[in-house]
Amino acid sequence: MKRILVALALTFVAGFAFAADEKPLPKPDVLTEETVYTSQRLSAVYDTIIIRDLTTDGAELSNLDSEEMTKLEAMKPLLVRTVTDSIEMELKLNKLFKTIQKNTQPKGKAVILEGAFTEFNAGNRAVRFWVGFGAGKTYLKVKGRLIDAESGKELATFEDRETGYRGTMTLENFADLFPHQAKSLGENIVKFIQKLY
């Protein structure tokens, strides 16, 4: 009887230890919205990250007239490239991952970073000037996820909105602000990844 109780107790303790290992890593608290599903640090499992260009399909276009929409359409490839290049540069500067690739097919133990722009908001300079307090601000919004290349399993998801660079009171237009905001989005995404690394 004693042996059965000891065996049950050990099974119970082992079950709790196993369950504790499965608890997801804590949220990095870097981006606007974050969900972490993985319980293992990225550095323990992956030596390669594949950065896929953010898509712009279906993104909300706010506070843009027809002339500005034409200008934004011409800017979209630049903004996509800026985010991708910013992510790549920050990953290298922080020495995260042995191999960093852009838009390639995964091989081996790789994590894929993919996502999309969800909103391009040109803001309103008159509202920023006359109302202030962040009203009429220009911003970009993105969402994305980290996935295991082999299984397709989501490791983490995120959303972020970048209004920075010159603050919410700047009188510059979106064409001047969006490239800087795109670069900041890339930097913020890497801060998120670094906390999971």
Short mmCIF file of C-alpha atoms in Angstrom, two decimals:
data_model
loop_
_atom_site.label_atom_id
_atom_site.label_comp_id
_atom_site.label_asym_id
_atom_site.label_seq_id
_atom_site.Cartn_x
_atom_site.Cartn_y
_atom_site.Cartn_z
CA MET A 1 0.00 0.00 0.00
CA LYS A 2 2.86 2.34 0.88
CA ARG A 3 4.48 1.70 -2.50
CA ILE A 4 1.26 2.52 -4.32
CA LEU A 5 0.93 5.82 -2.43
CA VAL A 6 4.57 6.71 -3.13
CA ALA A 7 4.13 5.86 -6.82
CA LEU A 8 0.98 7.99 -7.00
CA ALA A 9 2.71 10.88 -5.24
CA LEU A 10 5.66 10.73 -7.65
CA THR A 11 3.32 10.60 -10.64
CA PHE A 12 1.42 13.58 -9.26
CA VAL A 13 4.64 15.62 -8.73
CA ALA A 14 5.99 14.65 -12.17
CA GLY A 15 2.68 15.69 -13.74
CA PHE A 16 2.91 19.12 -12.12
CA ALA A 17 6.54 19.52 -13.21
CA PHE A 18 5.59 18.61 -16.79
CA ALA A 19 2.64 21.03 -16.74
CA ALA A 20 4.89 23.80 -15.41
CA ASP A 21 7.24 23.29 -18.36
CA GLU A 22 4.35 23.82 -20.77
CA LYS A 23 3.45 27.27 -19.43
CA PRO A 24 4.00 29.90 -22.17
CA LEU A 25 6.81 32.39 -21.82
CA PRO A 26 5.73 35.72 -20.33
CA LYS A 27 4.53 38.48 -22.64
CA PRO A 28 7.38 40.82 -23.58
CA ASP A 29 5.14 43.93 -23.14
CA VAL A 30 6.82 45.72 -26.03
CA LEU A 31 4.04 45.95 -28.63
CA THR A 32 0.39 47.02 -28.48
CA GLU A 33 -1.02 43.46 -28.42
CA GLU A 34 0.95 40.27 -27.78
CA THR A 35 0.09 36.61 -27.35
CA VAL A 36 2.79 34.03 -26.61
CA TYR A 37 2.09 30.32 -27.10
CA THR A 38 5.58 28.84 -26.88
CA SER A 39 7.07 27.67 -23.61
CA GLN A 40 10.61 27.48 -24.98
CA ARG A 41 13.01 30.30 -25.74
CA LEU A 42 13.55 30.72 -29.48
CA SER A 43 17.32 30.39 -29.03
CA ALA A 44 16.88 26.90 -27.55
CA VAL A 45 15.11 25.58 -30.64
CA TYR A 46 15.86 27.72 -33.70
CA ASP A 47 19.08 28.82 -35.38
CA THR A 48 17.41 30.45 -38.40
CA ILE A 49 14.77 33.13 -38.84
CA ILE A 50 13.04 33.80 -42.14
CA ILE A 51 11.63 37.30 -42.50
CA ARG A 52 8.74 37.47 -44.94
CA ASP A 53 7.77 40.86 -46.34
CA LEU A 54 4.65 42.29 -44.73
CA THR A 55 1.65 42.30 -47.05
CA THR A 56 -0.42 45.41 -47.68
CA ASP A 57 -3.52 43.71 -49.12
CA GLY A 58 -6.73 44.67 -47.36
CA ALA A 59 -5.14 47.33 -45.15
CA GLU A 60 -7.47 50.09 -44.00
CA LEU A 61 -6.70 53.46 -45.61
CA SER A 62 -7.71 56.36 -43.35
CA ASN A 63 -7.71 60.14 -43.86
CA LEU A 64 -6.47 59.97 -47.46
CA ASP A 65 -7.94 61.77 -50.46
CA SER A 66 -7.60 60.32 -53.97
CA GLU A 67 -4.32 62.15 -54.68
CA GLU A 68 -2.84 60.97 -51.39
CA MET A 69 -3.99 57.39 -52.07
CA THR A 70 -2.03 57.44 -55.31
CA LYS A 71 1.03 58.66 -53.41
CA LEU A 72 0.56 55.96 -50.76
CA GLU A 73 0.25 53.20 -53.37
CA ALA A 74 3.61 54.30 -54.78
CA MET A 75 5.10 54.30 -51.25
CA LYS A 76 3.90 50.85 -50.18
CA PRO A 77 6.89 48.90 -51.62
CA LEU A 78 9.26 51.31 -49.85
CA LEU A 79 7.43 50.88 -46.53
CA VAL A 80 7.42 47.08 -46.84
CA ARG A 81 11.15 47.05 -47.64
CA THR A 82 11.89 49.49 -44.81
CA VAL A 83 10.23 47.26 -42.20
CA THR A 84 11.98 44.13 -43.53
CA ASP A 85 15.40 45.82 -43.69
CA SER A 86 14.94 47.33 -40.23
CA ILE A 87 14.11 43.91 -38.78
CA GLU A 88 17.12 42.31 -40.49
CA MET A 89 19.49 45.05 -39.31
CA GLU A 90 18.25 44.95 -35.71
CA LEU A 91 18.46 41.15 -35.56
CA LYS A 92 22.08 41.33 -36.75
CA LEU A 93 22.98 44.16 -34.36
CA ASN A 94 21.56 42.19 -31.44
CA LYS A 95 23.19 38.95 -32.63
CA LEU A 96 19.90 37.06 -32.68
CA PHE A 97 19.83 33.85 -34.74
CA LYS A 98 22.77 32.23 -36.52
CA THR A 99 21.13 32.66 -39.94
CA ILE A 100 18.81 35.47 -41.05
CA GLN A 101 17.05 35.07 -44.39
CA LYS A 102 14.47 37.12 -46.25
CA ASN A 103 11.62 35.60 -48.26
CA THR A 104 13.19 32.14 -48.65
CA GLN A 105 11.89 28.62 -48.18
CA PRO A 106 12.62 27.21 -44.72
CA LYS A 107 15.21 24.51 -44.15
CA GLY A 108 16.07 22.91 -40.82
CA LYS A 109 15.10 24.46 -37.50
CA ALA A 110 13.68 27.80 -38.59
CA VAL A 111 11.13 30.26 -37.29
CA ILE A 112 9.16 32.34 -39.77
CA LEU A 113 8.18 35.96 -39.14
CA GLU A 114 5.23 37.01 -41.27
CA GLY A 115 2.54 39.66 -41.10
CA ALA A 116 0.66 42.48 -42.72
CA PHE A 117 0.03 46.18 -42.56
CA THR A 118 -3.51 46.60 -41.23
CA GLU A 119 -3.89 50.38 -41.40
CA PHE A 120 -2.31 53.38 -43.06
CA ASN A 121 -3.68 56.47 -41.29
CA ALA A 122 -2.52 59.79 -42.75
CA GLY A 123 -3.94 61.72 -39.82
CA ASN A 124 -5.07 65.32 -40.03
CA ARG A 125 -2.58 68.17 -39.67
CA ALA A 126 -5.28 70.78 -38.97
CA VAL A 127 -6.71 68.70 -36.13
CA ARG A 128 -3.20 68.13 -34.72
CA PHE A 129 -2.56 71.89 -34.81
CA TRP A 130 -5.90 73.17 -33.47
CA VAL A 131 -6.97 70.37 -31.13
CA GLY A 132 -3.67 68.76 -30.12
CA PHE A 133 -3.45 66.13 -27.37
CA GLY A 134 -2.80 63.38 -29.94
CA ALA A 135 -5.88 64.09 -32.06
CA GLY A 136 -5.40 63.65 -35.80
CA LYS A 137 -2.14 61.73 -35.44
CA THR A 138 -0.51 59.90 -38.34
CA TYR A 139 0.21 56.21 -37.76
CA LEU A 140 0.85 52.77 -39.21
CA LYS A 141 -0.59 49.53 -37.81
CA VAL A 142 0.71 46.01 -38.36
CA LYS A 143 -0.04 42.52 -37.17
CA GLY A 144 2.14 39.46 -37.42
CA ARG A 145 3.16 36.12 -36.04
CA LEU A 146 6.10 33.84 -35.42
CA ILE A 147 5.56 30.29 -36.64
CA ASP A 148 7.54 27.07 -36.54
CA ALA A 149 8.65 26.45 -40.14
CA GLU A 150 8.43 22.68 -39.84
CA SER A 151 5.01 22.28 -38.20
CA GLY A 152 3.34 25.60 -39.01
CA LYS A 153 2.50 25.97 -35.31
CA GLU A 154 2.05 29.56 -34.08
CA LEU A 155 4.63 30.48 -31.46
CA ALA A 156 3.50 34.08 -30.89
CA THR A 157 1.25 36.74 -32.43
CA PHE A 158 1.40 40.51 -32.19
CA GLU A 159 -0.11 43.81 -33.27
CA ASP A 160 1.52 47.21 -33.08
CA ARG A 161 0.73 50.82 -33.92
CA GLU A 162 3.54 53.30 -34.52
CA THR A 163 2.79 57.00 -34.09
CA GLY A 164 6.30 58.01 -33.14
CA TYR A 165 9.23 59.73 -34.77
CA ARG A 166 8.22 63.38 -34.35
CA GLY A 167 5.50 62.91 -31.78
CA THR A 168 1.79 63.44 -32.18
CA MET A 169 2.04 67.22 -32.59
CA THR A 170 4.15 67.29 -35.77
CA LEU A 171 2.77 69.14 -38.77
CA GLU A 172 4.58 66.94 -41.29
CA ASN A 173 2.46 64.95 -43.70
CA PHE A 174 2.22 61.16 -43.94
CA ALA A 175 4.72 60.96 -46.82
CA ASP A 176 7.42 62.33 -44.51
CA LEU A 177 6.37 60.32 -41.44
CA PHE A 178 5.49 56.85 -42.76
CA PRO A 179 9.08 55.82 -43.70
CA HIS A 180 10.34 56.70 -40.21
CA GLN A 181 7.39 54.93 -38.60
CA ALA A 182 8.04 51.83 -40.75
CA LYS A 183 11.64 51.73 -39.51
CA SER A 184 10.44 52.05 -35.90
CA LEU A 185 7.96 49.20 -36.42
CA GLY A 186 10.85 46.94 -37.46
CA GLU A 187 12.84 47.95 -34.40
CA ASN A 188 9.87 47.30 -32.10
CA ILE A 189 9.21 43.87 -33.62
CA VAL A 190 12.84 42.89 -32.94
CA LYS A 191 12.53 44.05 -29.31
CA PHE A 192 9.54 41.68 -29.05
CA ILE A 193 11.52 38.81 -30.63
CA GLN A 194 14.55 39.51 -28.42
CA LYS A 195 12.46 39.06 -25.25
CA LEU A 196 11.41 35.62 -26.55
CA TYR A 197 14.92 34.70 -27.71
#
